[in-house]
PDB file of C-alpha atoms in Angstrom:
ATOM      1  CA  UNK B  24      88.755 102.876 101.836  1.00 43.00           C
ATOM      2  CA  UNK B  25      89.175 102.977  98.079  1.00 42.00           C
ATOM      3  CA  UNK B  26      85.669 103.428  95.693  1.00 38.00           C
ATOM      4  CA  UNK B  27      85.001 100.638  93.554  1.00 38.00           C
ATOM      5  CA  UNK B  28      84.913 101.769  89.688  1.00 40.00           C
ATOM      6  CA  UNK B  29      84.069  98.135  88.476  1.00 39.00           C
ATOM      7  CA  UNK B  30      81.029  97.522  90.558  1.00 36.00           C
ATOM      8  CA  UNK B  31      79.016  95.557  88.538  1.00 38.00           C
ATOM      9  CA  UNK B  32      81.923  93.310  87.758  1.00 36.00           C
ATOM     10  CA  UNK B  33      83.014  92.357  91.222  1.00 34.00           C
ATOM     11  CA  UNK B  34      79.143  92.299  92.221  1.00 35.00           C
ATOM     12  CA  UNK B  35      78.200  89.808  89.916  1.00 40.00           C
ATOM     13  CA  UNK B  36      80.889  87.613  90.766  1.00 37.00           C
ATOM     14  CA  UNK B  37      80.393  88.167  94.401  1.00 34.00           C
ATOM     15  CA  UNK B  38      76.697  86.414  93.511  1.00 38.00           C
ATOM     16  CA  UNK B  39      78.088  83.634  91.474  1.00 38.00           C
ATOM     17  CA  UNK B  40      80.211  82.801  94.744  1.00 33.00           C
ATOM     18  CA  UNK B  41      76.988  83.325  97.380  1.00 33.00           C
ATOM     19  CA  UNK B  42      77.343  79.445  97.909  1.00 31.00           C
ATOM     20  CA  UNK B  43      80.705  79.002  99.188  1.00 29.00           C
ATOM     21  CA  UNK B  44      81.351  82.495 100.384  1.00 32.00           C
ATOM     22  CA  UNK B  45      80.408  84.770 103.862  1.00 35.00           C
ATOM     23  CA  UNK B  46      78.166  87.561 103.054  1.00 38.00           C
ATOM     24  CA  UNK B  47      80.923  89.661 105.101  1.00 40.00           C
ATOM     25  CA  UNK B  48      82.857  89.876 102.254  1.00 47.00           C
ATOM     26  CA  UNK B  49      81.179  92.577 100.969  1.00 56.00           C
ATOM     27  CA  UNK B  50      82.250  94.664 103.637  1.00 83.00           C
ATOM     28  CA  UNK B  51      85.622  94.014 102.950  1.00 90.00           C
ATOM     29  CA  UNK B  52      88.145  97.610 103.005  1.00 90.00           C
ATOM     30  CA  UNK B  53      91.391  98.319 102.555  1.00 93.00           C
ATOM     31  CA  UNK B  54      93.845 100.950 103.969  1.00 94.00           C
ATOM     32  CA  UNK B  55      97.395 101.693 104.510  1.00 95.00           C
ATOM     33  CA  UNK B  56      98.710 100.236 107.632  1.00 97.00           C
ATOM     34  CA  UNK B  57      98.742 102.394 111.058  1.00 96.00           C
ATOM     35  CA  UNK B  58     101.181 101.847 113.555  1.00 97.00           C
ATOM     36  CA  UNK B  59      98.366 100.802 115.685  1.00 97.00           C
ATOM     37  CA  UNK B  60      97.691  98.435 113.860  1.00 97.00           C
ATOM     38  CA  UNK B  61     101.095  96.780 114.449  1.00 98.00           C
ATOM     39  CA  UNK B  62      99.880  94.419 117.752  1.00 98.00           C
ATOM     40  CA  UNK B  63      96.684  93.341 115.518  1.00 98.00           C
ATOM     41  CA  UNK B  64      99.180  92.484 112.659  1.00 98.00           C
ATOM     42  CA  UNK B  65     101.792  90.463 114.163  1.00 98.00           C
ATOM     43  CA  UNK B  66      99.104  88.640 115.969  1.00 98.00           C
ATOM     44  CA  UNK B  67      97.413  88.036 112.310  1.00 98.00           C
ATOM     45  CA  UNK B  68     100.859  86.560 111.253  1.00 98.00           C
ATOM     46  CA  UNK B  69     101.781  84.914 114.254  1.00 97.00           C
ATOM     47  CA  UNK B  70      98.238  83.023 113.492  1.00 98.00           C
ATOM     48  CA  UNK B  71      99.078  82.177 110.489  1.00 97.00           C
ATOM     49  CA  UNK B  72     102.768  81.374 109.495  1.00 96.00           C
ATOM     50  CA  UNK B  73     102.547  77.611 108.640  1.00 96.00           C
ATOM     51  CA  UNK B  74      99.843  78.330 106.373  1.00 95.00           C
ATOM     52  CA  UNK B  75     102.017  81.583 104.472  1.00 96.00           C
ATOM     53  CA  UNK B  76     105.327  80.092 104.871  1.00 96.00           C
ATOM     54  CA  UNK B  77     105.415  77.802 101.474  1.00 96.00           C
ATOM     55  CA  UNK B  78     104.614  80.817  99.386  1.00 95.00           C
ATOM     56  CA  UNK B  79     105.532  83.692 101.080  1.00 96.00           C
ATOM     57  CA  UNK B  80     109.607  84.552 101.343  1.00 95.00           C
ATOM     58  CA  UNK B  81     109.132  87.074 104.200  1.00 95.00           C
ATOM     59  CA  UNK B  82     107.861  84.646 106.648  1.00 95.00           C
ATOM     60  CA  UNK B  83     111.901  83.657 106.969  1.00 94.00           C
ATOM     61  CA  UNK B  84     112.262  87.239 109.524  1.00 94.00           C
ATOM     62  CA  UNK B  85     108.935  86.395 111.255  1.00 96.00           C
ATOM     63  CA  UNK B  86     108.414  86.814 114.435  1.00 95.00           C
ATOM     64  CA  UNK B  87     109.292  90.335 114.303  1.00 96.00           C
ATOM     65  CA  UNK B  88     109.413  92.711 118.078  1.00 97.00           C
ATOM     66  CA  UNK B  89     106.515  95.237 118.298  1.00 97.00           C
ATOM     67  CA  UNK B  90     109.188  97.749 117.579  1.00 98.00           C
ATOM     68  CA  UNK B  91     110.388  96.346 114.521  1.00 98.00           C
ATOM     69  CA  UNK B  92     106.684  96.019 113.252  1.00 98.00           C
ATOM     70  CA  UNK B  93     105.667  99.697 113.994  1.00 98.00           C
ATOM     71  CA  UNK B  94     109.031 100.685 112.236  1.00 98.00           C
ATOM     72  CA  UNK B  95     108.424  98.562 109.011  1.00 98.00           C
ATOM     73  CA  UNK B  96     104.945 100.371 109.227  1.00 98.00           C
ATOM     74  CA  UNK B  97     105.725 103.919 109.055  1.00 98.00           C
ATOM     75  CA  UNK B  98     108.446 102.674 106.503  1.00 98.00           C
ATOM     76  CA  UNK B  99     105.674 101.837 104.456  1.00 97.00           C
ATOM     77  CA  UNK B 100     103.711 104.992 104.854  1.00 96.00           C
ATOM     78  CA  UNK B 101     107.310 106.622 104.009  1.00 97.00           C
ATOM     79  CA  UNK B 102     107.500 104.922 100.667  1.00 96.00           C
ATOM     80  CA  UNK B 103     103.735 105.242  99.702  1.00 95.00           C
ATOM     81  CA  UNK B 104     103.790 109.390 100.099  1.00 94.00           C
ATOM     82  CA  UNK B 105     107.041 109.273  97.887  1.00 95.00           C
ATOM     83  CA  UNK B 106     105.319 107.620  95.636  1.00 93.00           C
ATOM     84  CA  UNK B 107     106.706 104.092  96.218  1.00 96.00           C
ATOM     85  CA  UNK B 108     105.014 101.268  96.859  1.00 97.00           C
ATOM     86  CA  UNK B 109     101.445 100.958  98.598  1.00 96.00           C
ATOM     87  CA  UNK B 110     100.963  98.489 101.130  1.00 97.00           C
ATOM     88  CA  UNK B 111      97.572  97.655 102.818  1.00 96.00           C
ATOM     89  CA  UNK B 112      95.701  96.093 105.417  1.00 96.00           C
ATOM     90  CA  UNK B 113      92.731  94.041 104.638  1.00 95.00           C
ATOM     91  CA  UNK B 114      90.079  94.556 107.308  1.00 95.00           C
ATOM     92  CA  UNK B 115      86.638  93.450 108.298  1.00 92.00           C
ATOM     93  CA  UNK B 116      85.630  95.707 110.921  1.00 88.00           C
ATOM     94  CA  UNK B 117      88.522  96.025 113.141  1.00 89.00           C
ATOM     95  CA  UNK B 118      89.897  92.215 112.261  1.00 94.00           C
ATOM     96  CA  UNK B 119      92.706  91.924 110.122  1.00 97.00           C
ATOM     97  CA  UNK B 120      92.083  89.488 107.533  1.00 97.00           C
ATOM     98  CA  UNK B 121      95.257  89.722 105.619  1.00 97.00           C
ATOM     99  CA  UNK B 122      97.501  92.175 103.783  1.00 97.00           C
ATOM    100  CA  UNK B 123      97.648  93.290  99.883  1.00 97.00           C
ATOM    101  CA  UNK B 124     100.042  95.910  97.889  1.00 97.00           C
ATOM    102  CA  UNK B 125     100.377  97.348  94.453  1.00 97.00           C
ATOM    103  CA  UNK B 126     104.306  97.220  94.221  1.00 97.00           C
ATOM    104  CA  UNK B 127     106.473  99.181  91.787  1.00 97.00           C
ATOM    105  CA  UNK B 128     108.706  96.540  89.908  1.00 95.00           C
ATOM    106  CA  UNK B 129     107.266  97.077  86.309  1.00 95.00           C
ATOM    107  CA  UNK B 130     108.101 100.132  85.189  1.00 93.00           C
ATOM    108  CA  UNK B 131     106.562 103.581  84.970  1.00 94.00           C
ATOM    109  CA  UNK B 132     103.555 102.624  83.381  1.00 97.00           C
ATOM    110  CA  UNK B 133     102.881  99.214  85.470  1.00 98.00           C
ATOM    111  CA  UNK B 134     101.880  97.980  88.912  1.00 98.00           C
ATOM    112  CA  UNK B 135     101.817  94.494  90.697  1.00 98.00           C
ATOM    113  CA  UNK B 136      99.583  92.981  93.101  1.00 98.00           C
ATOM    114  CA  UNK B 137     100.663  91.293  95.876  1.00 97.00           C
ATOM    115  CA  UNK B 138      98.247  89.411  98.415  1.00 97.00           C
ATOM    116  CA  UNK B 139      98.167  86.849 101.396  1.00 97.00           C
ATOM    117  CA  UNK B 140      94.973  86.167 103.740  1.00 97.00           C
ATOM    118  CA  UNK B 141      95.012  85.076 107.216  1.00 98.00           C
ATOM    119  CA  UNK B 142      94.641  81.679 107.622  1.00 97.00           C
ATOM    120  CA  UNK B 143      91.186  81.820 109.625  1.00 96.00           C
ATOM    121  CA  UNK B 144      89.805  83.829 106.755  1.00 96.00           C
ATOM    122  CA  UNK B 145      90.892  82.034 103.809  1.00 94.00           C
ATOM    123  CA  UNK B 146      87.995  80.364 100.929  1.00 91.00           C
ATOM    124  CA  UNK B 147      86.078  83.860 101.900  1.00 92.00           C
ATOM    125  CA  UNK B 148      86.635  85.883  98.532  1.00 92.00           C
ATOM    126  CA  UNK B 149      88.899  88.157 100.487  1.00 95.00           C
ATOM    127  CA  UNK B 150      92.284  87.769  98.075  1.00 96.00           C
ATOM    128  CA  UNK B 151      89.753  88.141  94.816  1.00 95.00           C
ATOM    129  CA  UNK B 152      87.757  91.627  96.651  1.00 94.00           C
ATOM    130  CA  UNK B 153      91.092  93.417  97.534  1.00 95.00           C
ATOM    131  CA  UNK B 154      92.857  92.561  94.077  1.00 96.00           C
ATOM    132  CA  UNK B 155      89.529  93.772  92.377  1.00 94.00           C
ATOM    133  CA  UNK B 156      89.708  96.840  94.744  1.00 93.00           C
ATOM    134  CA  UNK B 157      93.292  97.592  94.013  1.00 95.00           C
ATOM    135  CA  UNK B 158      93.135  97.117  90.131  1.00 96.00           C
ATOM    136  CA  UNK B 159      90.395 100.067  90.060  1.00 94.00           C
ATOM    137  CA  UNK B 160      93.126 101.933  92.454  1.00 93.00           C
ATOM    138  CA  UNK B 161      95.859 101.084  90.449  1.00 96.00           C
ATOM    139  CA  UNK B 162      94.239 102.345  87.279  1.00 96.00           C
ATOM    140  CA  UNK B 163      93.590 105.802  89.206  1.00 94.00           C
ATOM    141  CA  UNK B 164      96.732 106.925  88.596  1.00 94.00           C
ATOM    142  CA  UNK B 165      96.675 108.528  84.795  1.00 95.00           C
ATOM    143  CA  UNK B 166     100.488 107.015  83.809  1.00 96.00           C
ATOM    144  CA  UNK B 167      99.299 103.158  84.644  1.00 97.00           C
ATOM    145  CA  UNK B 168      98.399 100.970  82.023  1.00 98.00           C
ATOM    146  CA  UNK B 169      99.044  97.824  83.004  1.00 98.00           C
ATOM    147  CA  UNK B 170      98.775  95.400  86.314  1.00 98.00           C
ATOM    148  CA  UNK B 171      99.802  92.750  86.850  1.00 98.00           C
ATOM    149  CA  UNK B 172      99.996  89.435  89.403  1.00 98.00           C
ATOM    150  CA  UNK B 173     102.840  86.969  89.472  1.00 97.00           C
ATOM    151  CA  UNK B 174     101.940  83.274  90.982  1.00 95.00           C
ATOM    152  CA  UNK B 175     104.208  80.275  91.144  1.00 96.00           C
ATOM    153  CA  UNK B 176     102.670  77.983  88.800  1.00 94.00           C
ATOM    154  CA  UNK B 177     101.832  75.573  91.484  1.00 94.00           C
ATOM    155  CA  UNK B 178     100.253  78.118  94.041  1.00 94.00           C
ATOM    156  CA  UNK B 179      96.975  76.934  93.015  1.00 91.00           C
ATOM    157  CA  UNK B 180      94.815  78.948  94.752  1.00 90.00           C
ATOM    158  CA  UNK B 181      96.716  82.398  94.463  1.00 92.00           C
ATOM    159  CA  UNK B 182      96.283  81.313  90.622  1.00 92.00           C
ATOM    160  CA  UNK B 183      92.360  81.355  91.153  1.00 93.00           C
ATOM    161  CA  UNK B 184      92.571  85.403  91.538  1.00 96.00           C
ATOM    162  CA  UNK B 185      93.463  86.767  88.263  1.00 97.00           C
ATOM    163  CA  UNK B 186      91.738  84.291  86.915  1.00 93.00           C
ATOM    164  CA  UNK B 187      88.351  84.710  87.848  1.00 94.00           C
ATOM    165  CA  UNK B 188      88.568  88.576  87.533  1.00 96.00           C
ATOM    166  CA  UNK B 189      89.328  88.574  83.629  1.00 95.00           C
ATOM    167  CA  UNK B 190      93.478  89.197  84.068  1.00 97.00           C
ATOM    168  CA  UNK B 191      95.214  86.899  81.406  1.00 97.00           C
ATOM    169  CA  UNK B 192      98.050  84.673  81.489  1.00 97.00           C
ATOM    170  CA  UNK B 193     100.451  86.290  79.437  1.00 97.00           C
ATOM    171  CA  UNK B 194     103.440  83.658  80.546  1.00 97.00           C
ATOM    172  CA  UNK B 195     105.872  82.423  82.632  1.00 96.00           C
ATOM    173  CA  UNK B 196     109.534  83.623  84.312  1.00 96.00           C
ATOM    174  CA  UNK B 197     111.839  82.014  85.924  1.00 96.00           C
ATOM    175  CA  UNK B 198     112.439  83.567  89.677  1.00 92.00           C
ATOM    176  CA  UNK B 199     115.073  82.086  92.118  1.00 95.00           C
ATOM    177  CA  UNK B 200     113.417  79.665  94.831  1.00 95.00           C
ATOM    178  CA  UNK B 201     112.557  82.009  98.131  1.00 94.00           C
ATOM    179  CA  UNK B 202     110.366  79.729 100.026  1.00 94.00           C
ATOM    180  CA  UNK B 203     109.416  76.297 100.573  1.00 93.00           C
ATOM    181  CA  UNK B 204     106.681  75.610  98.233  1.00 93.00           C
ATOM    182  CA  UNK B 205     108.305  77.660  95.340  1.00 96.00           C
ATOM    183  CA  UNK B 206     109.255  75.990  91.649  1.00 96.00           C
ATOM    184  CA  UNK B 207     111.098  78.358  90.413  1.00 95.00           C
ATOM    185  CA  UNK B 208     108.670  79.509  87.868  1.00 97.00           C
ATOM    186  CA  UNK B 209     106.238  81.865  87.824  1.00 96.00           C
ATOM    187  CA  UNK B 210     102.967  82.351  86.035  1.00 97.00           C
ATOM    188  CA  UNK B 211     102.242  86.127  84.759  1.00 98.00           C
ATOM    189  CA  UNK B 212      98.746  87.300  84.802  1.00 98.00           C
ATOM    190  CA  UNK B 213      97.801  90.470  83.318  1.00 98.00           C
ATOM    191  CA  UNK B 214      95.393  93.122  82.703  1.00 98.00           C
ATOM    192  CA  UNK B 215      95.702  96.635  80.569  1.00 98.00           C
ATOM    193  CA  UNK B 216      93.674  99.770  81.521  1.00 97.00           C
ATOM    194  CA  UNK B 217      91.626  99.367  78.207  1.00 96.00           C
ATOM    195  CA  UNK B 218      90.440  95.652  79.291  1.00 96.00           C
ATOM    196  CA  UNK B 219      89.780  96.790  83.003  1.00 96.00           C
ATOM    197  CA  UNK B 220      87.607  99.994  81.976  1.00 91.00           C
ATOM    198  CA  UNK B 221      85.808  97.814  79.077  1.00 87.00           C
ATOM    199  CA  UNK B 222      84.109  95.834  82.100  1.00 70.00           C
ATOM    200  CA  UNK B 223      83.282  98.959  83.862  1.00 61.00           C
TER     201      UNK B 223
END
C-alpha cells in the first residue's frame, strides 16, 4: 500500500461525497498484482465484462485460462522492476474491486493513469481514491512532472475523475476506435508536479 501525500485533499473530498458514497472507501489499497491473485481476478472480470466492454479494448481476449492470467501477472511484475509500467489491484480487504496503472506512454518525464472498477463496486469513489493514490505515487519518482488521464469524450463517468481531483483538460486527440463505445476522440486531463504538491 502506497502513503497518501495529499491527505487533506482526497479527505475533504471523501466528506463532500459522504452522501452517495460507502464509508469503505476509505480503506481502499492498492498493490501490484500476485499470481494468487489471478483466480480472484478473472472472477472480478468475468463479473463484469458487459459493463467494461464499451470502454475497455482488452475485454476483446477475455476470458483468459488461469494459466494465461498468472503469466500476464508475473509479466507485469517483470515490467514494473525494469522500470516499465506499474499495474495494480484495487482491493478492499481481500475483494478485488477493480484494477488501476500508471503506464509509460508520455515520455521520460510523464505518467498516465489508467483505471476500471468492477461492476458491483462502481458509484463507490473507488476510480477517484486509486487515481488520487497513484498521482502522489507517480510524483514519487524525482524525473516525473507530469500525469496525466486520457477519456473518450463520451465516457462520462471516467471523465468525472480528473475532474473532481483538480487535473485539467488540456485537449483532445484523435485515437483509432478499440471498443464499442469509443468516438474516436479523446479528452486529455492533466496535472504537473507543481499543481499536485500546491494542494498538499
Amino acid at each position: 500500500m502506497f502513503a497518501i501525500t495529499r491527505a487533506s485533499v482526497i479527505l475533504s473530498f471523501l466528506d463532500s461525497m459522504e452522501g452517495m458514497i460507502d464509508s469503505v472507501v476509505r480503506h481502499l489499497a492498492i498493490r501490484p498484482w500476485r499470481t494468487s491473485d489471478a483466480p480472484a481476478l478473472s472472477a472480478a472480470i468475468a463479473e463484469s465484462v458487459e459493463h467494461l466492454r464499451p470502454w475497455m479494448s482488452w475485454i476483446a481476449t477475455e476470458p483468459r485460462s488461469l494459466a494465461e492470467r498468472e503469466s500476464m501477472i508475473a509479466r507485469w511484475e517483470e515490467e514494473r522492476r525494469a522500470g516499465g509500467d506499474m499495474v495494480f489491484g484495487m482491493f478492499t480487504g481481500a475483494a478485488v474491486v477493480g484494477g488501476c496503472g500508471l503506464h509509460r506512454r508520455l515520455g521520460t518525464d510523464g505518467l498516465e493513469i489508467g483505471y476500471w472498477v468492477h461492476a458491483a463496486h462502481v458509484r463507490r469513489g473507488y476510480a477517484a481514491r486509486a487515481t488520487a493514490l497513484l498521482t502522489s505515487v507517480a510524483f514519487s519518482f524525482p524525473e516525473i512532472e507530469l500525469v496525466e488521464i486520457h477519456c473518450d469524450r463520451s465516457n462520462s463517468a471516467s471523465q468525472g475523475v480528473p475532474s473532481k481531483l483538480g487535473f485539467i483538460l488540456i485537449g483532445q486527440q484523435t485515437k483509432p476506435i478499440q471498443a464499442p463505445s469509443e468516438t474516436g476522440l479523446q479528452d486529455v486531463w492533466r496535472i504537473t508536479r507543481s499543481e499536485w504538491m500546491s494542494d498538499a
